[in-house]
Amino acid sequence: MSRPRIVIVGAGFAGYRTARTLSRLTRHQADITLLNPTDYFLYLPLLPQVAAGILEPRRVSVSLSGTLPHVRLVLGEADGIDLDGHTVRYSGPEGEEGTLPFDRLVLAAGSVNKLLPVPGVAEHAHGFRGLPEALYLRDHVTRQVELAAAAKDRAECAARCTFVVVGAGYTGTEVAAHGAMYTDAQVRRHPMRTGMRPRWMLLDVAPRVLPEMDERLSRTAERVLRQRGVDVRMGTSVKEATHDGVLLTDGSTVDTRTLVWCVGVRPDPLVESLGLPLERGRLLVDSHLRVPGRPEVFACGDVAAVPDLNQPGQYTPMTAQHAWRHGKVCAQNVAASLGVGRRRAYRHRDMGFVVDLGGAKAAANPLGLPMSGPAAGAVTRGYHLAAMPGNRVRVAADWLLDAVLPRQAVQLGLVRSWSVPLESASPEVARVPGRPERARRAGTGTGERDAVDPGAERAGEERSEEQPAGSPSQGRPSGEPAKNQPGGEPARNQPGGEPAKNQPHAEPREEQPHGSRSGSTRASGTPRRAAETAGPPARGARKPRKTSGTSGATRSATPAAPSGPNRSAHGPADPGPEPPADQPPPGPDIAPGPVKRTDGRAAEGDS
């Protein structure tokens, strides 16, 4: 008799814990397959420290094959699930397609960026949910401070050293706190000619910083931010984003080259294609994490609406803490369905929260005990070391070195702006030349942008209305529609960098960012995508491959994401030295000079 086949979709907090626990419980009595777009588990709570130059990227990424020796890893993203046929269809990193049969299915796809319909945000902002975005933000902030230091004009200097973070949840607060320390250290070593200093702004429509935490912890975090010079503006958000700055909801205008979108997350739209009952975008499950009516399907993490047994009528929030615990219980119940052990209901005890504010500062309430200052900092770092499934010694070594040595503020140029567009696709995978694009996901992944009141700009809140992505971009100075431009990517076969009109696969950029710690989580970004994507027109354009729909519960094949190598249905790249036609050629992250923007104006430098 063949061994049962278990397929786990996603390797975030919930998926990774499920795979690790199942591997131990089944003891080679089942074939476990883990489907994930990357070969690592990302410990998202420490991502702001990567952007601030404290930790190296590999410190927060744990190898899946190295820590899950009895689990088969398949690189790819699920495109559709046939529940009746017991198969998962996926696309690999190089465009190949495959199918995974299952006897038990665990959905742990996590969450994606949330993007509100604010004009110009999709074109001029970046999210902060993956390693590519963190690396891009570190390079970008370093570059802007260096360019500001060399600028003779005070207005240009002020714009370049102004950094706007939207969303005062966990992510936005930590990004602003660590970012202020990072830029201050740069300026101390290399003062600006104009005598100006970097300025960080933290915006949110909420009445206070960290609204999901205890009010005393919120006051602690806000006090630390203000002591570091961060301009905290509650009850305020972005009304419009442009190439030169942002217009705020209070009517003021801020000149900036950096807009970091940390507004929140939403469940992965994969579950919307299943045709099963949902609760605000999350798949409804029982207290044993099993989908009603589908005894072979389990769900956990951000995609699952798990009943909170301690608060009847409520569901557990979308946090990393819950996702990690979901994974353990889900694995036990999957094993019990195969006759190994007993099943159990998910019941939790709140262990408190920790927020790292950089240096020796933090805000924490372990077991409900509010703490601040160095004691909270020690508890916070101790918690992270204990919670990480690997790399503990390396992380502790980096913290020690950062305490005694100055940080290295250099631009590596490994990630360019067009590689990390603000969208609701996989933020874990950066776009690279030569990688075929894929069709967009089903549900809200079909190019429709969620239209919500700005008051819903907090982590875990979903939207109800939708706005077509093809609507005119109000963030452009002329008020003209974007004309099918993929958010600043270079024009194809157009002289002088003019925008290409009506090009295939040139859909407008979709949505979404984040700020909360969730299962497969988290922000950074900047405008100025046009300047970074300058380059000669690519040659040897490939013909797009047709996408055919499939029956059953699958993701929509409608191409609604921004054009890019990992999201369209292109065929394999032609051999030769030229980059693919839908991507700019590889090169330094700094544009060589003035370039053409999609609104017709010249942009200087990069941001």
Short mmCIF file of C-alpha atoms in Angstrom, two decimals, residues 212-379:
data_model
loop_
_atom_site.label_atom_id
_atom_site.label_comp_id
_atom_site.label_asym_id
_atom_site.label_seq_id
_atom_site.Cartn_x
_atom_site.Cartn_y
_atom_site.Cartn_z
CA GLU A 212 -3.18 47.01 18.33
CA MET A 213 -0.97 47.09 21.43
CA ASP A 214 -1.48 48.23 24.98
CA GLU A 215 -1.77 52.01 25.25
CA ARG A 216 1.25 52.21 27.57
CA LEU A 217 3.41 50.48 24.97
CA SER A 218 2.11 52.83 22.30
CA ARG A 219 3.16 55.82 24.38
CA THR A 220 6.61 54.26 24.91
CA ALA A 221 7.11 53.70 21.18
CA GLU A 222 5.93 57.19 20.27
CA ARG A 223 8.21 58.75 22.88
CA VAL A 224 11.25 56.91 21.49
CA LEU A 225 10.37 57.92 17.93
CA ARG A 226 9.99 61.59 18.83
CA GLN A 227 13.26 61.56 20.77
CA ARG A 228 14.97 60.43 17.57
CA GLY A 229 13.40 63.24 15.60
CA VAL A 230 10.73 61.22 13.81
CA ASP A 231 7.76 63.38 12.79
CA VAL A 232 4.82 61.26 14.02
CA ARG A 233 1.48 62.34 12.57
CA MET A 234 -1.54 60.35 13.66
CA GLY A 235 -4.88 60.80 11.93
CA THR A 236 -3.03 61.63 8.72
CA SER A 237 -2.26 59.64 5.60
CA VAL A 238 -1.28 60.07 1.97
CA LYS A 239 -3.90 61.52 -0.36
CA GLU A 240 -1.76 61.48 -3.49
CA ALA A 241 1.79 60.45 -4.37
CA THR A 242 3.80 62.03 -7.19
CA HIS A 243 7.35 61.93 -8.48
CA ASP A 244 8.33 64.91 -6.35
CA GLY A 245 6.53 64.18 -3.09
CA VAL A 246 3.25 63.37 -1.40
CA LEU A 247 0.06 65.28 -0.69
CA LEU A 248 -1.28 64.48 2.77
CA THR A 249 -4.89 64.26 3.88
CA ASP A 250 -4.41 67.34 6.08
CA GLY A 251 -3.69 69.39 2.95
CA SER A 252 0.07 69.74 3.43
CA THR A 253 2.64 68.73 0.82
CA VAL A 254 5.90 66.97 1.62
CA ASP A 255 8.77 66.93 -0.89
CA THR A 256 10.37 63.50 -0.76
CA ARG A 257 11.99 60.83 -2.89
CA THR A 258 11.07 57.98 -0.55
CA LEU A 259 7.64 56.54 0.21
CA VAL A 260 7.52 53.34 2.27
CA TRP A 261 4.10 51.67 2.28
CA CYS A 262 3.50 49.63 5.46
CA VAL A 263 -0.28 49.86 5.59
CA GLY A 264 -1.18 46.22 6.09
CA VAL A 265 -1.69 42.77 4.65
CA ARG A 266 -4.55 40.68 3.33
CA PRO A 267 -4.99 36.90 2.90
CA ASP A 268 -3.48 35.36 -0.20
CA PRO A 269 -6.17 35.45 -2.96
CA LEU A 270 -5.50 31.77 -3.76
CA VAL A 271 -8.20 30.76 -1.29
CA GLU A 272 -10.79 32.92 -3.04
CA SER A 273 -10.61 30.68 -6.10
CA LEU A 274 -11.69 27.58 -4.17
CA GLY A 275 -15.35 28.51 -3.93
CA LEU A 276 -15.42 27.75 -0.20
CA PRO A 277 -16.91 29.91 2.58
CA LEU A 278 -14.74 32.90 3.49
CA GLU A 279 -14.58 35.35 6.37
CA ARG A 280 -13.16 38.68 5.15
CA GLY A 281 -10.97 36.90 2.62
CA ARG A 282 -9.89 34.11 4.97
CA LEU A 283 -10.95 30.49 4.59
CA LEU A 284 -13.38 29.41 7.28
CA VAL A 285 -12.16 26.40 9.28
CA ASP A 286 -13.27 24.70 12.47
CA SER A 287 -11.35 24.67 15.72
CA HIS A 288 -9.31 21.71 14.43
CA LEU A 289 -8.18 23.80 11.40
CA ARG A 290 -10.13 21.55 9.03
CA VAL A 291 -12.24 22.96 6.20
CA PRO A 292 -15.91 21.99 6.76
CA GLY A 293 -17.12 19.54 4.14
CA ARG A 294 -13.56 18.79 3.01
CA PRO A 295 -12.02 16.42 5.57
CA GLU A 296 -8.81 16.14 3.54
CA VAL A 297 -8.16 19.92 3.46
CA PHE A 298 -6.66 21.92 6.33
CA ALA A 299 -5.80 25.61 6.51
CA CYS A 300 -3.71 27.64 8.95
CA GLY A 301 -1.93 30.97 9.24
CA ASP A 302 -3.15 34.16 7.59
CA VAL A 303 -5.38 32.41 5.04
CA ALA A 304 -7.45 30.70 7.75
CA ALA A 305 -10.21 32.22 9.86
CA VAL A 306 -9.65 30.12 13.00
CA PRO A 307 -12.29 30.42 15.75
CA ASP A 308 -10.96 31.98 18.93
CA LEU A 309 -12.18 29.64 21.66
CA ASN A 310 -11.23 32.17 24.33
CA GLN A 311 -13.48 34.81 22.71
CA PRO A 312 -16.54 33.11 21.19
CA GLY A 313 -17.62 34.67 17.92
CA GLN A 314 -14.15 36.06 17.18
CA TYR A 315 -11.32 34.77 15.02
CA THR A 316 -7.63 34.68 15.81
CA PRO A 317 -5.80 37.73 14.37
CA MET A 318 -3.29 37.60 11.54
CA THR A 319 -0.04 37.57 13.49
CA ALA A 320 3.15 35.52 13.34
CA GLN A 321 2.55 34.29 16.88
CA HIS A 322 -0.77 32.70 15.94
CA ALA A 323 0.51 31.37 12.61
CA TRP A 324 3.41 29.60 14.35
CA ARG A 325 1.02 27.95 16.82
CA HIS A 326 -1.46 27.11 14.06
CA GLY A 327 1.26 25.14 12.32
CA LYS A 328 1.90 22.85 15.26
CA VAL A 329 -1.79 22.09 15.87
CA CYS A 330 -2.45 21.64 12.16
CA ALA A 331 0.37 19.10 11.88
CA GLN A 332 -0.97 17.14 14.84
CA ASN A 333 -4.45 17.03 13.33
CA VAL A 334 -3.20 16.01 9.88
CA ALA A 335 -1.23 13.19 11.48
CA ALA A 336 -4.29 12.20 13.52
CA SER A 337 -6.35 11.97 10.30
CA LEU A 338 -3.78 9.38 9.14
CA GLY A 339 -4.07 7.41 12.36
CA VAL A 340 -1.05 8.88 14.15
CA GLY A 341 -1.84 10.44 17.52
CA ARG A 342 -4.96 12.32 18.56
CA ARG A 343 -6.39 15.50 17.16
CA ARG A 344 -6.73 18.65 19.25
CA ALA A 345 -8.52 21.98 19.01
CA TYR A 346 -6.59 25.21 18.67
CA ARG A 347 -6.63 27.20 21.88
CA HIS A 348 -4.07 29.87 22.67
CA ARG A 349 -2.80 31.96 25.50
CA ASP A 350 -1.63 35.48 24.69
CA MET A 351 2.10 35.63 25.37
CA GLY A 352 2.38 39.37 24.74
CA PHE A 353 4.12 41.37 22.03
CA VAL A 354 7.56 42.84 21.44
CA VAL A 355 8.58 45.76 19.21
CA ASP A 356 12.27 46.41 18.54
CA LEU A 357 12.93 50.16 18.30
CA GLY A 358 16.65 49.90 17.65
CA GLY A 359 19.65 50.20 19.94
CA ALA A 360 18.72 49.35 23.49
CA LYS A 361 15.15 50.62 23.08
CA ALA A 362 12.07 48.46 22.70
CA ALA A 363 8.46 48.16 23.81
CA ALA A 364 7.27 44.83 25.17
CA ASN A 365 4.59 43.28 27.36
CA PRO A 366 5.65 39.66 27.97
CA LEU A 367 2.82 37.80 29.73
CA GLY A 368 0.99 41.12 30.05
CA LEU A 369 3.81 42.92 31.92
CA PRO A 370 4.52 46.29 30.20
CA MET A 371 8.23 47.03 29.81
CA SER A 372 10.36 49.70 28.16
CA GLY A 373 13.99 50.77 27.92
CA PRO A 374 17.00 48.41 28.03
CA ALA A 375 15.04 45.72 29.89
CA ALA A 376 12.47 45.60 27.09
CA GLY A 377 15.30 45.55 24.57
CA ALA A 378 16.88 42.52 26.22
CA VAL A 379 13.52 40.70 26.40
#
